[in-house]
PDB file of C-alpha atoms in Angstrom:
ATOM      1  CA  UNK X   1     -13.278  15.408   7.218  1.00 68.00           C
ATOM      2  CA  UNK X   2     -13.007  12.389   9.673  1.00 84.00           C
ATOM      3  CA  UNK X   3     -14.613   9.867   7.370  1.00 85.00           C
ATOM      4  CA  UNK X   4     -11.711  10.917   4.320  1.00 84.00           C
ATOM      5  CA  UNK X   5      -9.127  10.423   6.934  1.00 87.00           C
ATOM      6  CA  UNK X   6     -10.624   6.981   7.823  1.00 90.00           C
ATOM      7  CA  UNK X   7     -11.121   6.209   4.195  1.00 89.00           C
ATOM      8  CA  UNK X   8      -7.552   7.202   3.337  1.00 89.00           C
ATOM      9  CA  UNK X   9      -6.116   5.474   6.184  1.00 91.00           C
ATOM     10  CA  UNK X  10      -8.146   2.204   5.773  1.00 93.00           C
ATOM     11  CA  UNK X  11      -7.009   2.075   1.691  1.00 92.00           C
ATOM     12  CA  UNK X  12      -3.625   2.652   2.639  1.00 93.00           C
ATOM     13  CA  UNK X  13      -3.343  -0.232   5.152  1.00 94.00           C
ATOM     14  CA  UNK X  14      -5.136  -2.282   2.503  1.00 95.00           C
ATOM     15  CA  UNK X  15      -2.780  -1.353  -0.253  1.00 95.00           C
ATOM     16  CA  UNK X  16       0.122  -1.973   2.176  1.00 94.00           C
ATOM     17  CA  UNK X  17      -0.998  -5.462   3.012  1.00 95.00           C
ATOM     18  CA  UNK X  18      -1.418  -6.479  -0.430  1.00 95.00           C
ATOM     19  CA  UNK X  19       1.978  -5.285  -1.438  1.00 93.00           C
ATOM     20  CA  UNK X  20       3.524  -7.012   1.728  1.00 92.00           C
ATOM     21  CA  UNK X  21       1.624 -10.328   0.719  1.00 93.00           C
ATOM     22  CA  UNK X  22       2.718 -10.071  -3.081  1.00 93.00           C
ATOM     23  CA  UNK X  23       6.159  -9.558  -2.365  1.00 89.00           C
ATOM     24  CA  UNK X  24       6.327 -12.320   0.714  1.00 87.00           C
ATOM     25  CA  UNK X  25       4.762 -14.593  -1.672  1.00 90.00           C
ATOM     26  CA  UNK X  26       7.247 -14.116  -4.449  1.00 88.00           C
ATOM     27  CA  UNK X  27      10.307 -13.974  -2.222  1.00 86.00           C
ATOM     28  CA  UNK X  28       8.812 -17.230  -1.123  1.00 86.00           C
ATOM     29  CA  UNK X  29       8.502 -18.893  -4.528  1.00 89.00           C
ATOM     30  CA  UNK X  30      11.770 -17.646  -6.006  1.00 88.00           C
ATOM     31  CA  UNK X  31      13.956 -17.237  -3.248  1.00 85.00           C
ATOM     32  CA  UNK X  32      12.861 -19.704  -0.398  1.00 82.00           C
ATOM     33  CA  UNK X  33      15.660 -19.141   1.781  1.00 80.00           C
ATOM     34  CA  UNK X  34      15.356 -15.491   1.673  1.00 78.00           C
ATOM     35  CA  UNK X  35      12.000 -15.226   3.509  1.00 72.00           C
ATOM     36  CA  UNK X  36      13.539 -15.921   6.924  1.00 78.00           C
ATOM     37  CA  UNK X  37      15.551 -13.009   7.107  1.00 82.00           C
ATOM     38  CA  UNK X  38      14.210  -9.574   6.909  1.00 80.00           C
ATOM     39  CA  UNK X  39      16.368  -8.127   3.812  1.00 80.00           C
ATOM     40  CA  UNK X  40      13.359  -8.535   1.513  1.00 78.00           C
ATOM     41  CA  UNK X  41      11.145  -6.570   3.808  1.00 81.00           C
ATOM     42  CA  UNK X  42      13.573  -3.495   3.780  1.00 86.00           C
ATOM     43  CA  UNK X  43      14.356  -3.624   0.324  1.00 86.00           C
ATOM     44  CA  UNK X  44      10.569  -3.073   0.020  1.00 88.00           C
ATOM     45  CA  UNK X  45      10.348   0.028   1.680  1.00 91.00           C
ATOM     46  CA  UNK X  46      10.921   2.489  -0.818  1.00 94.00           C
ATOM     47  CA  UNK X  47       8.527   0.845  -3.254  1.00 92.00           C
ATOM     48  CA  UNK X  48       6.141   0.417  -0.750  1.00 93.00           C
ATOM     49  CA  UNK X  49       6.293   4.101   0.181  1.00 94.00           C
ATOM     50  CA  UNK X  50       6.078   5.154  -3.457  1.00 95.00           C
ATOM     51  CA  UNK X  51       2.981   3.027  -4.239  1.00 94.00           C
ATOM     52  CA  UNK X  52       1.233   4.301  -0.640  1.00 94.00           C
ATOM     53  CA  UNK X  53       2.042   7.899  -1.875  1.00 95.00           C
ATOM     54  CA  UNK X  54       0.460   7.353  -5.235  1.00 95.00           C
ATOM     55  CA  UNK X  55      -2.405   6.030  -3.339  1.00 93.00           C
ATOM     56  CA  UNK X  56      -3.020   8.928  -1.221  1.00 93.00           C
ATOM     57  CA  UNK X  57      -2.863  11.071  -4.373  1.00 94.00           C
ATOM     58  CA  UNK X  58      -5.040   9.334  -6.052  1.00 93.00           C
ATOM     59  CA  UNK X  59      -7.761   8.596  -3.487  1.00 92.00           C
ATOM     60  CA  UNK X  60      -7.657  12.187  -2.169  1.00 91.00           C
ATOM     61  CA  UNK X  61      -8.222  13.537  -5.525  1.00 93.00           C
ATOM     62  CA  UNK X  62     -11.158  11.468  -5.887  1.00 91.00           C
ATOM     63  CA  UNK X  63     -12.522  12.210  -2.859  1.00 90.00           C
ATOM     64  CA  UNK X  64     -11.936  15.870  -3.724  1.00 91.00           C
ATOM     65  CA  UNK X  65     -13.718  15.393  -6.991  1.00 91.00           C
ATOM     66  CA  UNK X  66     -16.646  13.487  -5.423  1.00 88.00           C
ATOM     67  CA  UNK X  67     -17.171  16.382  -2.668  1.00 86.00           C
ATOM     68  CA  UNK X  68     -17.340  18.815  -5.904  1.00 89.00           C
ATOM     69  CA  UNK X  69     -20.249  16.836  -6.947  1.00 85.00           C
ATOM     70  CA  UNK X  70     -22.367  17.002  -3.992  1.00 77.00           C
TER      71      UNK X  70
END
């Protein structure tokens, strides 16, 4: 159980890092002055939460399926 929790935590952190990096890059490219303000990160919060929730559902489904096979 601890390894499953660690797996979910690590994949969630990886997904969050990619989403934040992508949003920062797009903000930097398309709205150059806005990256200095924190509004882009605050606006990203609902999307990030949704993506992380979907990731947790998918990964937990995959873990459950893998556990049944063993």
